[in-house]
Amino acid sequence: MNDKLIKIINVAFFYLIWWGCILGIRSDLYYLGPMLTAVFILVHLNMISDVKKEMMLMACCGALALVVESVHMHSGFLSYEGYLLSELLLPPLWIICIWVALSATLNHSMFFLRDRWPLMVLCGGFFGPVCYYFAMRVGILNFHCSTQTSLLILAVVCGISLPLMYYMNKQIYSS
């Protein structure tokens, strides 16, 4: 499969997962996002050449997501809707699925950010809070600070997290 087609499929799946997670929670289909993510991972891993490194990247970014979203949740900064099981000590699976899907775009549809650290900070710092804001507006997560303060905090967190994901990517793929 050619590289351009892989990038198109990659970005299409990412948005499908994002919307599937958001609309799935809104429609009480809590399993939709995780199911789409599982399908995406299977398709994605069958299209790329270095499966082992890509799986390591997704696992590391999933762990980062678990830490970041757990801090959001346990600090009282954010709360979430859409738990597959009763509310646990962990954030809901849908938010982790979005992060894992994002990690699978780093070497493909978001390849253009590689080694452009200031641009990564700007993209993470802008698009991350926009996604959280949309999720808040549709009622699947709640800010517990003012909207402006929440967006500022999220801009900093996402502005650090996206370059950290690329840093992990660089370490994994250079080994």
mmCIF file with all atom_site columns, C-alpha atoms in Angstrom:
data_model
loop_
_atom_site.group_PDB
_atom_site.id
_atom_site.type_symbol
_atom_site.label_atom_id
_atom_site.label_alt_id
_atom_site.label_comp_id
_atom_site.label_asym_id
_atom_site.label_entity_id
_atom_site.label_seq_id
_atom_site.pdbx_PDB_ins_code
_atom_site.Cartn_x
_atom_site.Cartn_y
_atom_site.Cartn_z
_atom_site.occupancy
_atom_site.B_iso_or_equiv
_atom_site.pdbx_formal_charge
_atom_site.auth_seq_id
_atom_site.auth_comp_id
_atom_site.auth_asym_id
_atom_site.auth_atom_id
_atom_site.pdbx_PDB_model_num
ATOM 1   C CA . MET A 1 1   ? 0.000   0.000  0.000  1.00 0.00 ? 1   MET A CA 1
ATOM 2   C CA . ASN A 1 2   ? 1.421   3.383  -0.888 1.00 0.00 ? 2   ASN A CA 1
ATOM 3   C CA . ASP A 1 3   ? 2.367   5.942  1.749  1.00 0.00 ? 3   ASP A CA 1
ATOM 4   C CA . LYS A 1 4   ? -0.216  8.529  0.682  1.00 0.00 ? 4   LYS A CA 1
ATOM 5   C CA . LEU A 1 5   ? -3.089  6.042  1.025  1.00 0.00 ? 5   LEU A CA 1
ATOM 6   C CA . ILE A 1 6   ? -1.808  4.981  4.465  1.00 0.00 ? 6   ILE A CA 1
ATOM 7   C CA . LYS A 1 7   ? -1.843  8.633  5.588  1.00 0.00 ? 7   LYS A CA 1
ATOM 8   C CA . ILE A 1 8   ? -5.394  9.135  4.298  1.00 0.00 ? 8   ILE A CA 1
ATOM 9   C CA . ILE A 1 9   ? -6.659  5.977  5.995  1.00 0.00 ? 9   ILE A CA 1
ATOM 10  C CA . ASN A 1 10  ? -4.770  6.952  9.160  1.00 0.00 ? 10  ASN A CA 1
ATOM 11  C CA . VAL A 1 11  ? -6.330  10.410 9.472  1.00 0.00 ? 11  VAL A CA 1
ATOM 12  C CA . ALA A 1 12  ? -9.789  9.133  8.492  1.00 0.00 ? 12  ALA A CA 1
ATOM 13  C CA . PHE A 1 13  ? -9.658  6.490  11.220 1.00 0.00 ? 13  PHE A CA 1
ATOM 14  C CA . PHE A 1 14  ? -8.450  9.032  13.783 1.00 0.00 ? 14  PHE A CA 1
ATOM 15  C CA . TYR A 1 15  ? -11.441 11.282 13.132 1.00 0.00 ? 15  TYR A CA 1
ATOM 16  C CA . LEU A 1 16  ? -13.774 8.294  13.026 1.00 0.00 ? 16  LEU A CA 1
ATOM 17  C CA . ILE A 1 17  ? -12.529 7.255  16.467 1.00 0.00 ? 17  ILE A CA 1
ATOM 18  C CA . TRP A 1 18  ? -12.742 10.798 17.837 1.00 0.00 ? 18  TRP A CA 1
ATOM 19  C CA . TRP A 1 19  ? -16.312 11.241 16.639 1.00 0.00 ? 19  TRP A CA 1
ATOM 20  C CA . GLY A 1 20  ? -17.177 7.651  17.590 1.00 0.00 ? 20  GLY A CA 1
ATOM 21  C CA . CYS A 1 21  ? -15.989 8.264  21.145 1.00 0.00 ? 21  CYS A CA 1
ATOM 22  C CA . ILE A 1 22  ? -17.776 11.611 21.471 1.00 0.00 ? 22  ILE A CA 1
ATOM 23  C CA . LEU A 1 23  ? -21.043 10.627 19.815 1.00 0.00 ? 23  LEU A CA 1
ATOM 24  C CA . GLY A 1 24  ? -20.920 7.153  21.335 1.00 0.00 ? 24  GLY A CA 1
ATOM 25  C CA . ILE A 1 25  ? -20.947 8.622  24.829 1.00 0.00 ? 25  ILE A CA 1
ATOM 26  C CA . ARG A 1 26  ? -23.695 11.092 23.886 1.00 0.00 ? 26  ARG A CA 1
ATOM 27  C CA . SER A 1 27  ? -25.787 8.192  22.546 1.00 0.00 ? 27  SER A CA 1
ATOM 28  C CA . ASP A 1 28  ? -25.102 5.838  25.495 1.00 0.00 ? 28  ASP A CA 1
ATOM 29  C CA . LEU A 1 29  ? -23.025 3.610  23.209 1.00 0.00 ? 29  LEU A CA 1
ATOM 30  C CA . TYR A 1 30  ? -20.035 3.611  25.547 1.00 0.00 ? 30  TYR A CA 1
ATOM 31  C CA . TYR A 1 31  ? -18.389 0.708  23.722 1.00 0.00 ? 31  TYR A CA 1
ATOM 32  C CA . LEU A 1 32  ? -18.402 2.397  20.282 1.00 0.00 ? 32  LEU A CA 1
ATOM 33  C CA . GLY A 1 33  ? -15.129 4.324  20.669 1.00 0.00 ? 33  GLY A CA 1
ATOM 34  C CA . PRO A 1 34  ? -13.186 1.382  22.131 1.00 0.00 ? 34  PRO A CA 1
ATOM 35  C CA . MET A 1 35  ? -14.522 -0.944 19.410 1.00 0.00 ? 35  MET A CA 1
ATOM 36  C CA . LEU A 1 36  ? -13.537 1.492  16.655 1.00 0.00 ? 36  LEU A CA 1
ATOM 37  C CA . THR A 1 37  ? -10.124 1.878  18.270 1.00 0.00 ? 37  THR A CA 1
ATOM 38  C CA . ALA A 1 38  ? -9.595  -1.894 18.313 1.00 0.00 ? 38  ALA A CA 1
ATOM 39  C CA . VAL A 1 39  ? -10.526 -2.109 14.613 1.00 0.00 ? 39  VAL A CA 1
ATOM 40  C CA . PHE A 1 40  ? -8.243  0.833  13.815 1.00 0.00 ? 40  PHE A CA 1
ATOM 41  C CA . ILE A 1 41  ? -5.307  -0.723 15.647 1.00 0.00 ? 41  ILE A CA 1
ATOM 42  C CA . LEU A 1 42  ? -5.743  -3.986 13.736 1.00 0.00 ? 42  LEU A CA 1
ATOM 43  C CA . VAL A 1 43  ? -5.985  -2.196 10.378 1.00 0.00 ? 43  VAL A CA 1
ATOM 44  C CA . HIS A 1 44  ? -3.163  0.197  11.239 1.00 0.00 ? 44  HIS A CA 1
ATOM 45  C CA . LEU A 1 45  ? -0.766  -2.533 12.337 1.00 0.00 ? 45  LEU A CA 1
ATOM 46  C CA . ASN A 1 46  ? -1.459  -4.459 9.127  1.00 0.00 ? 46  ASN A CA 1
ATOM 47  C CA . MET A 1 47  ? -0.586  -1.428 6.979  1.00 0.00 ? 47  MET A CA 1
ATOM 48  C CA . ILE A 1 48  ? 2.727   -0.418 8.524  1.00 0.00 ? 48  ILE A CA 1
ATOM 49  C CA . SER A 1 49  ? 6.162   -2.005 8.429  1.00 0.00 ? 49  SER A CA 1
ATOM 50  C CA . ASP A 1 50  ? 7.438   -1.815 12.024 1.00 0.00 ? 50  ASP A CA 1
ATOM 51  C CA . VAL A 1 51  ? 4.604   -3.306 14.068 1.00 0.00 ? 51  VAL A CA 1
ATOM 52  C CA . LYS A 1 52  ? 6.636   -3.906 17.221 1.00 0.00 ? 52  LYS A CA 1
ATOM 53  C CA . LYS A 1 53  ? 7.816   -0.283 17.512 1.00 0.00 ? 53  LYS A CA 1
ATOM 54  C CA . GLU A 1 54  ? 4.374   1.083  16.686 1.00 0.00 ? 54  GLU A CA 1
ATOM 55  C CA . MET A 1 55  ? 2.793   -1.102 19.372 1.00 0.00 ? 55  MET A CA 1
ATOM 56  C CA . MET A 1 56  ? 5.396   0.152  21.866 1.00 0.00 ? 56  MET A CA 1
ATOM 57  C CA . LEU A 1 57  ? 4.604   3.745  20.887 1.00 0.00 ? 57  LEU A CA 1
ATOM 58  C CA . MET A 1 58  ? 0.861   3.218  21.340 1.00 0.00 ? 58  MET A CA 1
ATOM 59  C CA . ALA A 1 59  ? 1.446   1.551  24.720 1.00 0.00 ? 59  ALA A CA 1
ATOM 60  C CA . CYS A 1 60  ? 3.708   4.381  25.934 1.00 0.00 ? 60  CYS A CA 1
ATOM 61  C CA . CYS A 1 61  ? 1.287   7.065  24.753 1.00 0.00 ? 61  CYS A CA 1
ATOM 62  C CA . GLY A 1 62  ? -1.592  5.139  26.315 1.00 0.00 ? 62  GLY A CA 1
ATOM 63  C CA . ALA A 1 63  ? 0.339   5.129  29.608 1.00 0.00 ? 63  ALA A CA 1
ATOM 64  C CA . LEU A 1 64  ? 0.937   8.880  29.270 1.00 0.00 ? 64  LEU A CA 1
ATOM 65  C CA . ALA A 1 65  ? -2.782  9.355  28.660 1.00 0.00 ? 65  ALA A CA 1
ATOM 66  C CA . LEU A 1 66  ? -3.623  7.318  31.722 1.00 0.00 ? 66  LEU A CA 1
ATOM 67  C CA . VAL A 1 67  ? -1.327  9.471  33.871 1.00 0.00 ? 67  VAL A CA 1
ATOM 68  C CA . VAL A 1 68  ? -2.481  12.824 32.446 1.00 0.00 ? 68  VAL A CA 1
ATOM 69  C CA . GLU A 1 69  ? -6.192  12.006 32.522 1.00 0.00 ? 69  GLU A CA 1
ATOM 70  C CA . SER A 1 70  ? -5.913  10.464 35.996 1.00 0.00 ? 70  SER A CA 1
ATOM 71  C CA . VAL A 1 71  ? -4.295  13.668 37.269 1.00 0.00 ? 71  VAL A CA 1
ATOM 72  C CA . HIS A 1 72  ? -7.088  15.683 35.625 1.00 0.00 ? 72  HIS A CA 1
ATOM 73  C CA . MET A 1 73  ? -9.684  13.462 37.259 1.00 0.00 ? 73  MET A CA 1
ATOM 74  C CA . HIS A 1 74  ? -8.199  13.040 40.747 1.00 0.00 ? 74  HIS A CA 1
ATOM 75  C CA . SER A 1 75  ? -7.191  16.684 41.093 1.00 0.00 ? 75  SER A CA 1
ATOM 76  C CA . GLY A 1 76  ? -10.820 17.651 40.578 1.00 0.00 ? 76  GLY A CA 1
ATOM 77  C CA . PHE A 1 77  ? -9.911  19.613 37.458 1.00 0.00 ? 77  PHE A CA 1
ATOM 78  C CA . LEU A 1 78  ? -12.112 17.532 35.128 1.00 0.00 ? 78  LEU A CA 1
ATOM 79  C CA . SER A 1 79  ? -14.797 14.904 35.459 1.00 0.00 ? 79  SER A CA 1
ATOM 80  C CA . TYR A 1 80  ? -15.960 12.555 32.757 1.00 0.00 ? 80  TYR A CA 1
ATOM 81  C CA . GLU A 1 81  ? -19.102 10.863 31.542 1.00 0.00 ? 81  GLU A CA 1
ATOM 82  C CA . GLY A 1 82  ? -19.185 7.560  29.730 1.00 0.00 ? 82  GLY A CA 1
ATOM 83  C CA . TYR A 1 83  ? -17.654 4.864  31.881 1.00 0.00 ? 83  TYR A CA 1
ATOM 84  C CA . LEU A 1 84  ? -18.046 1.373  30.440 1.00 0.00 ? 84  LEU A CA 1
ATOM 85  C CA . LEU A 1 85  ? -18.070 0.010  33.978 1.00 0.00 ? 85  LEU A CA 1
ATOM 86  C CA . SER A 1 86  ? -19.113 1.871  37.078 1.00 0.00 ? 86  SER A CA 1
ATOM 87  C CA . GLU A 1 87  ? -16.852 4.805  37.848 1.00 0.00 ? 87  GLU A CA 1
ATOM 88  C CA . LEU A 1 88  ? -13.423 3.451  38.618 1.00 0.00 ? 88  LEU A CA 1
ATOM 89  C CA . LEU A 1 89  ? -10.249 5.064  39.856 1.00 0.00 ? 89  LEU A CA 1
ATOM 90  C CA . LEU A 1 90  ? -9.199  5.366  36.214 1.00 0.00 ? 90  LEU A CA 1
ATOM 91  C CA . PRO A 1 91  ? -10.488 7.747  33.563 1.00 0.00 ? 91  PRO A CA 1
ATOM 92  C CA . PRO A 1 92  ? -13.019 6.327  31.105 1.00 0.00 ? 92  PRO A CA 1
ATOM 93  C CA . LEU A 1 93  ? -11.727 4.183  28.278 1.00 0.00 ? 93  LEU A CA 1
ATOM 94  C CA . TRP A 1 94  ? -12.961 6.532  25.544 1.00 0.00 ? 94  TRP A CA 1
ATOM 95  C CA . ILE A 1 95  ? -10.515 9.309  26.489 1.00 0.00 ? 95  ILE A CA 1
ATOM 96  C CA . ILE A 1 96  ? -7.597  6.851  26.498 1.00 0.00 ? 96  ILE A CA 1
ATOM 97  C CA . CYS A 1 97  ? -8.731  5.552  23.084 1.00 0.00 ? 97  CYS A CA 1
ATOM 98  C CA . ILE A 1 98  ? -8.490  9.069  21.658 1.00 0.00 ? 98  ILE A CA 1
ATOM 99  C CA . TRP A 1 99  ? -4.907  9.410  22.915 1.00 0.00 ? 99  TRP A CA 1
ATOM 100 C CA . VAL A 1 100 ? -3.944  5.972  21.540 1.00 0.00 ? 100 VAL A CA 1
ATOM 101 C CA . ALA A 1 101 ? -5.487  6.831  18.171 1.00 0.00 ? 101 ALA A CA 1
ATOM 102 C CA . LEU A 1 102 ? -3.562  10.112 18.202 1.00 0.00 ? 102 LEU A CA 1
ATOM 103 C CA . SER A 1 103 ? -0.316  8.236  18.885 1.00 0.00 ? 103 SER A CA 1
ATOM 104 C CA . ALA A 1 104 ? -0.908  6.148  15.760 1.00 0.00 ? 104 ALA A CA 1
ATOM 105 C CA . THR A 1 105 ? -0.947  9.336  13.671 1.00 0.00 ? 105 THR A CA 1
ATOM 106 C CA . LEU A 1 106 ? 2.501   10.578 14.740 1.00 0.00 ? 106 LEU A CA 1
ATOM 107 C CA . ASN A 1 107 ? 4.438   8.756  12.015 1.00 0.00 ? 107 ASN A CA 1
ATOM 108 C CA . HIS A 1 108 ? 1.736   8.897  9.396  1.00 0.00 ? 108 HIS A CA 1
ATOM 109 C CA . SER A 1 109 ? -0.895  11.613 8.963  1.00 0.00 ? 109 SER A CA 1
ATOM 110 C CA . MET A 1 110 ? 0.925   13.942 11.417 1.00 0.00 ? 110 MET A CA 1
ATOM 111 C CA . PHE A 1 111 ? 4.421   13.169 10.109 1.00 0.00 ? 111 PHE A CA 1
ATOM 112 C CA . PHE A 1 112 ? 4.906   16.848 9.203  1.00 0.00 ? 112 PHE A CA 1
ATOM 113 C CA . LEU A 1 113 ? 5.313   17.764 12.891 1.00 0.00 ? 113 LEU A CA 1
ATOM 114 C CA . ARG A 1 114 ? 8.295   15.444 13.394 1.00 0.00 ? 114 ARG A CA 1
ATOM 115 C CA . ASP A 1 115 ? 11.319  17.386 14.735 1.00 0.00 ? 115 ASP A CA 1
ATOM 116 C CA . ARG A 1 116 ? 9.405   20.677 14.633 1.00 0.00 ? 116 ARG A CA 1
ATOM 117 C CA . TRP A 1 117 ? 9.243   21.129 18.387 1.00 0.00 ? 117 TRP A CA 1
ATOM 118 C CA . PRO A 1 118 ? 7.843   24.696 18.546 1.00 0.00 ? 118 PRO A CA 1
ATOM 119 C CA . LEU A 1 119 ? 5.108   23.731 16.067 1.00 0.00 ? 119 LEU A CA 1
ATOM 120 C CA . MET A 1 120 ? 4.266   20.657 18.170 1.00 0.00 ? 120 MET A CA 1
ATOM 121 C CA . VAL A 1 121 ? 3.866   22.857 21.245 1.00 0.00 ? 121 VAL A CA 1
ATOM 122 C CA . LEU A 1 122 ? 1.630   25.274 19.325 1.00 0.00 ? 122 LEU A CA 1
ATOM 123 C CA . CYS A 1 123 ? -0.491  22.524 17.762 1.00 0.00 ? 123 CYS A CA 1
ATOM 124 C CA . GLY A 1 124 ? -0.869  20.639 21.032 1.00 0.00 ? 124 GLY A CA 1
ATOM 125 C CA . GLY A 1 125 ? -1.530  23.854 22.944 1.00 0.00 ? 125 GLY A CA 1
ATOM 126 C CA . PHE A 1 126 ? -4.250  24.913 20.516 1.00 0.00 ? 126 PHE A CA 1
ATOM 127 C CA . PHE A 1 127 ? -5.954  21.768 19.221 1.00 0.00 ? 127 PHE A CA 1
ATOM 128 C CA . GLY A 1 128 ? -5.901  19.855 22.516 1.00 0.00 ? 128 GLY A CA 1
ATOM 129 C CA . PRO A 1 129 ? -7.968  22.437 24.416 1.00 0.00 ? 129 PRO A CA 1
ATOM 130 C CA . VAL A 1 130 ? -10.316 22.798 21.423 1.00 0.00 ? 130 VAL A CA 1
ATOM 131 C CA . CYS A 1 131 ? -11.067 19.063 21.627 1.00 0.00 ? 131 CYS A CA 1
ATOM 132 C CA . TYR A 1 132 ? -11.653 19.203 25.387 1.00 0.00 ? 132 TYR A CA 1
ATOM 133 C CA . TYR A 1 133 ? -13.840 22.289 24.960 1.00 0.00 ? 133 TYR A CA 1
ATOM 134 C CA . PHE A 1 134 ? -15.977 20.514 22.386 1.00 0.00 ? 134 PHE A CA 1
ATOM 135 C CA . ALA A 1 135 ? -16.300 17.487 24.675 1.00 0.00 ? 135 ALA A CA 1
ATOM 136 C CA . MET A 1 136 ? -17.362 19.830 27.477 1.00 0.00 ? 136 MET A CA 1
ATOM 137 C CA . ARG A 1 137 ? -19.904 21.559 25.235 1.00 0.00 ? 137 ARG A CA 1
ATOM 138 C CA . VAL A 1 138 ? -21.530 18.252 24.245 1.00 0.00 ? 138 VAL A CA 1
ATOM 139 C CA . GLY A 1 139 ? -21.676 17.223 27.898 1.00 0.00 ? 139 GLY A CA 1
ATOM 140 C CA . ILE A 1 140 ? -19.277 14.303 28.130 1.00 0.00 ? 140 ILE A CA 1
ATOM 141 C CA . LEU A 1 141 ? -16.773 15.998 30.401 1.00 0.00 ? 141 LEU A CA 1
ATOM 142 C CA . ASN A 1 142 ? -16.965 18.850 32.858 1.00 0.00 ? 142 ASN A CA 1
ATOM 143 C CA . PHE A 1 143 ? -14.521 21.594 33.722 1.00 0.00 ? 143 PHE A CA 1
ATOM 144 C CA . HIS A 1 144 ? -14.400 22.383 37.437 1.00 0.00 ? 144 HIS A CA 1
ATOM 145 C CA . CYS A 1 145 ? -12.625 25.717 36.975 1.00 0.00 ? 145 CYS A CA 1
ATOM 146 C CA . SER A 1 146 ? -13.761 28.592 34.810 1.00 0.00 ? 146 SER A CA 1
ATOM 147 C CA . THR A 1 147 ? -13.724 27.838 31.098 1.00 0.00 ? 147 THR A CA 1
ATOM 148 C CA . GLN A 1 148 ? -10.876 30.286 30.501 1.00 0.00 ? 148 GLN A CA 1
ATOM 149 C CA . THR A 1 149 ? -8.742  28.847 33.310 1.00 0.00 ? 149 THR A CA 1
ATOM 150 C CA . SER A 1 150 ? -9.482  25.289 32.187 1.00 0.00 ? 150 SER A CA 1
ATOM 151 C CA . LEU A 1 151 ? -8.521  26.048 28.591 1.00 0.00 ? 151 LEU A CA 1
ATOM 152 C CA . LEU A 1 152 ? -5.304  27.741 29.716 1.00 0.00 ? 152 LEU A CA 1
ATOM 153 C CA . ILE A 1 153 ? -4.346  24.741 31.875 1.00 0.00 ? 153 ILE A CA 1
ATOM 154 C CA . LEU A 1 154 ? -5.217  22.366 29.028 1.00 0.00 ? 154 LEU A CA 1
ATOM 155 C CA . ALA A 1 155 ? -3.144  24.454 26.599 1.00 0.00 ? 155 ALA A CA 1
ATOM 156 C CA . VAL A 1 156 ? -0.102  24.000 28.832 1.00 0.00 ? 156 VAL A CA 1
ATOM 157 C CA . VAL A 1 157 ? -0.748  20.282 29.424 1.00 0.00 ? 157 VAL A CA 1
ATOM 158 C CA . CYS A 1 158 ? -1.420  19.528 25.750 1.00 0.00 ? 158 CYS A CA 1
ATOM 159 C CA . GLY A 1 159 ? 1.420   21.812 24.651 1.00 0.00 ? 159 GLY A CA 1
ATOM 160 C CA . ILE A 1 160 ? 3.748   19.602 26.705 1.00 0.00 ? 160 ILE A CA 1
ATOM 161 C CA . SER A 1 161 ? 2.048   16.253 25.994 1.00 0.00 ? 161 SER A CA 1
ATOM 162 C CA . LEU A 1 162 ? 2.210   16.316 22.196 1.00 0.00 ? 162 LEU A CA 1
ATOM 163 C CA . PRO A 1 163 ? 5.981   16.996 22.082 1.00 0.00 ? 163 PRO A CA 1
ATOM 164 C CA . LEU A 1 164 ? 6.413   14.345 24.788 1.00 0.00 ? 164 LEU A CA 1
ATOM 165 C CA . MET A 1 165 ? 4.603   11.859 22.552 1.00 0.00 ? 165 MET A CA 1
ATOM 166 C CA . TYR A 1 166 ? 6.942   12.757 19.672 1.00 0.00 ? 166 TYR A CA 1
ATOM 167 C CA . TYR A 1 167 ? 9.931   12.454 22.011 1.00 0.00 ? 167 TYR A CA 1
ATOM 168 C CA . MET A 1 168 ? 8.823   8.939  22.996 1.00 0.00 ? 168 MET A CA 1
ATOM 169 C CA . ASN A 1 169 ? 8.320   8.193  19.294 1.00 0.00 ? 169 ASN A CA 1
ATOM 170 C CA . LYS A 1 170 ? 11.844  9.360  18.499 1.00 0.00 ? 170 LYS A CA 1
ATOM 171 C CA . GLN A 1 171 ? 13.324  7.230  21.304 1.00 0.00 ? 171 GLN A CA 1
ATOM 172 C CA . ILE A 1 172 ? 11.389  4.133  20.252 1.00 0.00 ? 172 ILE A CA 1
ATOM 173 C CA . TYR A 1 173 ? 12.115  4.440  16.544 1.00 0.00 ? 173 TYR A CA 1
ATOM 174 C CA . SER A 1 174 ? 15.800  5.296  16.986 1.00 0.00 ? 174 SER A CA 1
ATOM 175 C CA . SER A 1 175 ? 16.511  2.167  19.043 1.00 0.00 ? 175 SER A CA 1
#
